[in-house]
Amino acid sequence: MNVSKAVARAQLIPGHMSHAELVLLSSLAADLPTGSRWAEIGTLCGRSLMGVGLAASENTELVSVDVNWGSERRASVSVHDVFKELASTRGESLALHALRAASHRAVQTFRDHWFDVVFIDAAHDYESVNQDIQLWLPKVKPGGLLCGHDFSRDWPGVIRAVNELLPQRKIQESIWMYRVDPK
């Protein structure tokens, strides 16, 4: 599915991601090579997960981590609905995994350098964002991308943690992005 259609569908899911941010994430997913791995830490109802999942390249592995996975329902939509739709739309070209766990527990499931992209959008306080960055950064492949949502004045803890730990990051909309050294 092209990025425009993926974004249009994702915008029907309740959430806090803007149109421009959905375009950015969906475009990143579409540009990844076949067989890539993407983790989303913090899923809520699955708005960004839908955009990424519909736009992702063939044979992408998409992992959703949320301590409340599936229990959040807004406008009669939960991430369970998003998973069902992605599974029926993408079939075997997208491997979906859900982990109902705290970020600091879920990270132990994966070996270092496993993911091409890790997108952090869970708790937004300084301590949690700081911990998520430190825990998930080693899980990103050299040349991969660690990124997250809500780099905005509404979330000073996000700004502080990202600025302290990733001074070389780039900001687009309220998404912060850090390219891991390709070594």
PDB file of C-alpha atoms in Angstrom:
ATOM      1  CA  MET A   1       0.000   0.000   0.000  1.00  0.00           C
ATOM      2  CA  ASN A   2       1.349   3.447  -0.774  1.00  0.00           C
ATOM      3  CA  VAL A   3       2.134   5.980   1.945  1.00  0.00           C
ATOM      4  CA  SER A   4      -0.846   8.245   1.193  1.00  0.00           C
ATOM      5  CA  LYS A   5      -3.329   5.404   1.581  1.00  0.00           C
ATOM      6  CA  ALA A   6      -1.577   4.110   4.706  1.00  0.00           C
ATOM      7  CA  VAL A   7      -1.729   7.562   6.293  1.00  0.00           C
ATOM      8  CA  ALA A   8      -5.372   8.103   5.322  1.00  0.00           C
ATOM      9  CA  ARG A   9      -6.302   4.808   6.974  1.00  0.00           C
ATOM     10  CA  ALA A  10      -4.173   5.464  10.059  1.00  0.00           C
ATOM     11  CA  GLN A  11      -5.822   8.833  10.619  1.00  0.00           C
ATOM     12  CA  LEU A  12      -9.097   7.028  11.299  1.00  0.00           C
ATOM     13  CA  ILE A  13      -7.539   5.448  14.408  1.00  0.00           C
ATOM     14  CA  PRO A  14      -7.756   7.567  17.589  1.00  0.00           C
ATOM     15  CA  GLY A  15      -4.405   8.923  18.686  1.00  0.00           C
ATOM     16  CA  HIS A  16      -2.088  11.882  19.036  1.00  0.00           C
ATOM     17  CA  MET A  17       0.025  11.603  15.896  1.00  0.00           C
ATOM     18  CA  SER A  18      -0.442  14.400  13.350  1.00  0.00           C
ATOM     19  CA  HIS A  19      -0.880  13.891   9.628  1.00  0.00           C
ATOM     20  CA  ALA A  20       2.680  15.109   8.943  1.00  0.00           C
ATOM     21  CA  GLU A  21       4.080  12.759  11.589  1.00  0.00           C
ATOM     22  CA  LEU A  22       2.171   9.815  10.134  1.00  0.00           C
ATOM     23  CA  VAL A  23       3.565  10.673   6.699  1.00  0.00           C
ATOM     24  CA  LEU A  24       7.090  10.753   8.139  1.00  0.00           C
ATOM     25  CA  LEU A  25       6.813   7.400   9.948  1.00  0.00           C
ATOM     26  CA  SER A  26       4.988   5.669   7.101  1.00  0.00           C
ATOM     27  CA  SER A  27       7.591   6.943   4.615  1.00  0.00           C
ATOM     28  CA  LEU A  28      10.408   5.661   6.828  1.00  0.00           C
ATOM     29  CA  ALA A  29       8.720   2.242   6.939  1.00  0.00           C
ATOM     30  CA  ALA A  30       8.157   2.181   3.174  1.00  0.00           C
ATOM     31  CA  ASP A  31      11.810   3.032   2.509  1.00  0.00           C
ATOM     32  CA  LEU A  32      13.234   0.208   4.620  1.00  0.00           C
ATOM     33  CA  PRO A  33      14.657  -2.787   2.788  1.00  0.00           C
ATOM     34  CA  THR A  34      12.767  -6.059   2.579  1.00  0.00           C
ATOM     35  CA  GLY A  35      12.985  -8.065   5.785  1.00  0.00           C
ATOM     36  CA  SER A  36      13.462  -5.135   8.157  1.00  0.00           C
ATOM     37  CA  ARG A  37      12.471  -5.072  11.824  1.00  0.00           C
ATOM     38  CA  TRP A  38      10.584  -2.213  13.505  1.00  0.00           C
ATOM     39  CA  ALA A  39       9.644  -1.903  17.185  1.00  0.00           C
ATOM     40  CA  GLU A  40       7.080   0.518  18.545  1.00  0.00           C
ATOM     41  CA  ILE A  41       7.398   1.132  22.273  1.00  0.00           C
ATOM     42  CA  GLY A  42       4.040   2.495  23.423  1.00  0.00           C
ATOM     43  CA  THR A  43       1.103   1.802  21.120  1.00  0.00           C
ATOM     44  CA  LEU A  44      -2.103   3.202  22.663  1.00  0.00           C
ATOM     45  CA  CYS A  45      -4.833   2.362  20.081  1.00  0.00           C
ATOM     46  CA  GLY A  46      -2.406   1.738  17.223  1.00  0.00           C
ATOM     47  CA  ARG A  47      -2.605   4.870  15.050  1.00  0.00           C
ATOM     48  CA  SER A  48       1.094   5.001  14.168  1.00  0.00           C
ATOM     49  CA  LEU A  49       1.268   1.209  14.130  1.00  0.00           C
ATOM     50  CA  MET A  50      -1.386   1.185  11.405  1.00  0.00           C
ATOM     51  CA  GLY A  51       0.485   3.705   9.259  1.00  0.00           C
ATOM     52  CA  VAL A  52       3.793   1.896   9.649  1.00  0.00           C
ATOM     53  CA  GLY A  53       2.265  -1.559   9.192  1.00  0.00           C
ATOM     54  CA  LEU A  54       0.409  -0.677   6.001  1.00  0.00           C
ATOM     55  CA  ALA A  55       3.364   1.134   4.433  1.00  0.00           C
ATOM     56  CA  ALA A  56       6.180  -1.189   5.548  1.00  0.00           C
ATOM     57  CA  SER A  57       8.280  -2.987   2.968  1.00  0.00           C
ATOM     58  CA  GLU A  58       7.752  -6.681   2.244  1.00  0.00           C
ATOM     59  CA  ASN A  59       8.542  -9.196   4.960  1.00  0.00           C
ATOM     60  CA  THR A  60       8.868  -6.583   7.679  1.00  0.00           C
ATOM     61  CA  GLU A  61       8.687  -7.733  11.285  1.00  0.00           C
ATOM     62  CA  LEU A  62       6.641  -5.278  13.370  1.00  0.00           C
ATOM     63  CA  VAL A  63       6.758  -5.457  17.164  1.00  0.00           C
ATOM     64  CA  SER A  64       4.342  -3.566  19.421  1.00  0.00           C
ATOM     65  CA  VAL A  65       5.283  -3.158  23.084  1.00  0.00           C
ATOM     66  CA  ASP A  66       2.871  -1.618  25.585  1.00  0.00           C
ATOM     67  CA  VAL A  67       2.307  -2.247  29.268  1.00  0.00           C
ATOM     68  CA  ASN A  68      -1.443  -1.865  28.673  1.00  0.00           C
ATOM     69  CA  TRP A  69      -1.452  -3.549  25.268  1.00  0.00           C
ATOM     70  CA  GLY A  70      -4.995  -3.896  24.001  1.00  0.00           C
ATOM     71  CA  SER A  71      -6.736  -2.493  27.059  1.00  0.00           C
ATOM     72  CA  GLU A  72      -7.002   1.056  25.692  1.00  0.00           C
ATOM     73  CA  ARG A  73     -10.150   1.572  23.644  1.00  0.00           C
ATOM     74  CA  ARG A  74     -11.115   4.904  22.132  1.00  0.00           C
ATOM     75  CA  ALA A  75     -14.006   5.516  19.751  1.00  0.00           C
ATOM     76  CA  SER A  76     -14.603   1.740  19.860  1.00  0.00           C
ATOM     77  CA  VAL A  77     -11.093   1.030  18.521  1.00  0.00           C
ATOM     78  CA  SER A  78      -8.268  -0.846  20.215  1.00  0.00           C
ATOM     79  CA  VAL A  79      -4.917  -2.076  19.016  1.00  0.00           C
ATOM     80  CA  HIS A  80      -6.512  -5.539  18.715  1.00  0.00           C
ATOM     81  CA  ASP A  81      -8.590  -4.138  15.835  1.00  0.00           C
ATOM     82  CA  VAL A  82      -5.472  -2.671  14.234  1.00  0.00           C
ATOM     83  CA  PHE A  83      -3.643  -6.002  14.473  1.00  0.00           C
ATOM     84  CA  LYS A  84      -6.577  -7.863  12.907  1.00  0.00           C
ATOM     85  CA  GLU A  85      -6.773  -5.399  10.037  1.00  0.00           C
ATOM     86  CA  LEU A  86      -3.025  -5.438   9.425  1.00  0.00           C
ATOM     87  CA  ALA A  87      -3.005  -9.237   9.469  1.00  0.00           C
ATOM     88  CA  SER A  88      -5.852  -9.473   6.968  1.00  0.00           C
ATOM     89  CA  THR A  89      -4.523  -6.677   4.729  1.00  0.00           C
ATOM     90  CA  ARG A  90      -0.831  -7.601   4.712  1.00  0.00           C
ATOM     91  CA  GLY A  91      -1.049 -11.348   5.246  1.00  0.00           C
ATOM     92  CA  GLU A  92       2.313 -13.066   5.366  1.00  0.00           C
ATOM     93  CA  SER A  93       4.185  -9.999   4.078  1.00  0.00           C
ATOM     94  CA  LEU A  94       4.093  -8.533   7.609  1.00  0.00           C
ATOM     95  CA  ALA A  95       5.019 -10.453  10.759  1.00  0.00           C
ATOM     96  CA  LEU A  96       3.199  -8.950  13.748  1.00  0.00           C
ATOM     97  CA  HIS A  97       4.186  -9.392  17.385  1.00  0.00           C
ATOM     98  CA  ALA A  98       2.572  -7.925  20.491  1.00  0.00           C
ATOM     99  CA  LEU A  99       4.190  -7.782  23.905  1.00  0.00           C
ATOM    100  CA  ARG A 100       2.072  -6.711  26.840  1.00  0.00           C
ATOM    101  CA  ALA A 101       4.928  -5.720  29.096  1.00  0.00           C
ATOM    102  CA  ALA A 102       6.741  -2.760  30.524  1.00  0.00           C
ATOM    103  CA  SER A 103       9.455  -1.452  28.259  1.00  0.00           C
ATOM    104  CA  HIS A 104      12.254  -2.420  30.662  1.00  0.00           C
ATOM    105  CA  ARG A 105      11.033  -6.033  30.654  1.00  0.00           C
ATOM    106  CA  ALA A 106      10.231  -6.318  26.948  1.00  0.00           C
ATOM    107  CA  VAL A 107      13.667  -5.083  25.898  1.00  0.00           C
ATOM    108  CA  GLN A 108      15.202  -8.226  27.416  1.00  0.00           C
ATOM    109  CA  THR A 109      13.422 -10.285  24.749  1.00  0.00           C
ATOM    110  CA  PHE A 110      15.653  -8.992  21.956  1.00  0.00           C
ATOM    111  CA  ARG A 111      19.356  -9.305  21.281  1.00  0.00           C
ATOM    112  CA  ASP A 112      21.460  -6.248  20.534  1.00  0.00           C
ATOM    113  CA  HIS A 113      21.431  -4.870  16.973  1.00  0.00           C
ATOM    114  CA  TRP A 114      18.126  -6.637  16.207  1.00  0.00           C
ATOM    115  CA  PHE A 115      15.993  -3.740  14.941  1.00  0.00           C
ATOM    116  CA  ASP A 116      16.327  -1.401  11.984  1.00  0.00           C
ATOM    117  CA  VAL A 117      14.032   1.100  13.722  1.00  0.00           C
ATOM    118  CA  VAL A 118      12.887   1.513  17.311  1.00  0.00           C
ATOM    119  CA  PHE A 119      10.174   4.126  17.824  1.00  0.00           C
ATOM    120  CA  ILE A 120       9.659   5.245  21.443  1.00  0.00           C
ATOM    121  CA  ASP A 121       6.273   6.689  22.397  1.00  0.00           C
ATOM    122  CA  ALA A 122       5.532   5.222  25.832  1.00  0.00           C
ATOM    123  CA  ALA A 123       5.743   7.155  29.111  1.00  0.00           C
ATOM    124  CA  HIS A 124       6.739  10.791  28.587  1.00  0.00           C
ATOM    125  CA  ASP A 125       8.362  11.721  31.900  1.00  0.00           C
ATOM    126  CA  TYR A 126      12.119  12.344  31.960  1.00  0.00           C
ATOM    127  CA  GLU A 127      13.065   9.186  33.865  1.00  0.00           C
ATOM    128  CA  SER A 128      11.043   6.878  31.610  1.00  0.00           C
ATOM    129  CA  VAL A 129      12.260   8.407  28.344  1.00  0.00           C
ATOM    130  CA  ASN A 130      15.843   8.402  29.609  1.00  0.00           C
ATOM    131  CA  GLN A 131      15.535   4.732  30.541  1.00  0.00           C
ATOM    132  CA  ASP A 132      13.858   3.790  27.239  1.00  0.00           C
ATOM    133  CA  ILE A 133      16.586   5.469  25.196  1.00  0.00           C
ATOM    134  CA  GLN A 134      19.351   3.766  27.173  1.00  0.00           C
ATOM    135  CA  LEU A 135      17.673   0.340  27.055  1.00  0.00           C
ATOM    136  CA  TRP A 136      16.578   0.342  23.416  1.00  0.00           C
ATOM    137  CA  LEU A 137      19.556   2.068  21.762  1.00  0.00           C
ATOM    138  CA  PRO A 138      21.710  -1.102  21.866  1.00  0.00           C
ATOM    139  CA  LYS A 139      18.870  -3.011  20.162  1.00  0.00           C
ATOM    140  CA  VAL A 140      19.188  -0.869  17.000  1.00  0.00           C
ATOM    141  CA  LYS A 141      21.476  -2.074  14.209  1.00  0.00           C
ATOM    142  CA  PRO A 142      24.436   0.083  13.208  1.00  0.00           C
ATOM    143  CA  GLY A 143      23.057   2.520  10.657  1.00  0.00           C
ATOM    144  CA  GLY A 144      19.543   2.022  12.046  1.00  0.00           C
ATOM    145  CA  LEU A 145      17.250   4.599  13.574  1.00  0.00           C
ATOM    146  CA  LEU A 146      16.201   5.237  17.171  1.00  0.00           C
ATOM    147  CA  CYS A 147      13.365   7.733  17.202  1.00  0.00           C
ATOM    148  CA  GLY A 148      10.415   8.846  19.244  1.00  0.00           C
ATOM    149  CA  HIS A 149       7.394  11.061  19.537  1.00  0.00           C
ATOM    150  CA  ASP A 150       6.404  14.213  21.419  1.00  0.00           C
ATOM    151  CA  PHE A 151       9.562  16.305  21.347  1.00  0.00           C
ATOM    152  CA  SER A 152       7.518  19.389  22.228  1.00  0.00           C
ATOM    153  CA  ARG A 153       7.132  21.945  24.978  1.00  0.00           C
ATOM    154  CA  ASP A 154       4.119  19.961  26.208  1.00  0.00           C
ATOM    155  CA  TRP A 155       6.537  17.171  27.172  1.00  0.00           C
ATOM    156  CA  PRO A 156       9.637  18.726  28.797  1.00  0.00           C
ATOM    157  CA  GLY A 157      10.801  15.319  30.053  1.00  0.00           C
ATOM    158  CA  VAL A 158      11.060  14.057  26.480  1.00  0.00           C
ATOM    159  CA  ILE A 159      13.042  17.124  25.405  1.00  0.00           C
ATOM    160  CA  ARG A 160      15.419  16.907  28.380  1.00  0.00           C
ATOM    161  CA  ALA A 161      16.144  13.174  27.997  1.00  0.00           C
ATOM    162  CA  VAL A 162      16.636  13.357  24.229  1.00  0.00           C
ATOM    163  CA  ASN A 163      18.852  16.459  24.444  1.00  0.00           C
ATOM    164  CA  GLU A 164      21.014  14.941  27.184  1.00  0.00           C
ATOM    165  CA  LEU A 165      21.451  11.487  25.654  1.00  0.00           C
ATOM    166  CA  LEU A 166      21.250  12.196  21.925  1.00  0.00           C
ATOM    167  CA  PRO A 167      22.595  15.686  21.203  1.00  0.00           C
ATOM    168  CA  GLN A 168      23.138  14.761  17.523  1.00  0.00           C
ATOM    169  CA  ARG A 169      19.448  13.942  17.009  1.00  0.00           C
ATOM    170  CA  LYS A 170      17.311  15.548  14.327  1.00  0.00           C
ATOM    171  CA  ILE A 171      13.794  16.865  14.897  1.00  0.00           C
ATOM    172  CA  GLN A 172      10.994  16.796  12.346  1.00  0.00           C
ATOM    173  CA  GLU A 173       7.552  17.867  13.538  1.00  0.00           C
ATOM    174  CA  SER A 174       7.636  16.505  17.111  1.00  0.00           C
ATOM    175  CA  ILE A 175       9.507  13.335  16.128  1.00  0.00           C
ATOM    176  CA  TRP A 176      13.122  13.042  17.224  1.00  0.00           C
ATOM    177  CA  MET A 177      15.452  10.819  15.202  1.00  0.00           C
ATOM    178  CA  TYR A 178      18.918   9.518  15.943  1.00  0.00           C
ATOM    179  CA  ARG A 179      20.864   7.532  13.358  1.00  0.00           C
ATOM    180  CA  VAL A 180      23.039   4.902  15.077  1.00  0.00           C
ATOM    181  CA  ASP A 181      26.692   5.068  14.070  1.00  0.00           C
ATOM    182  CA  PRO A 182      27.179   2.638  11.163  1.00  0.00           C
ATOM    183  CA  LYS A 183      30.688   1.823  12.458  1.00  0.00           C
TER     184      LYS A 183
END
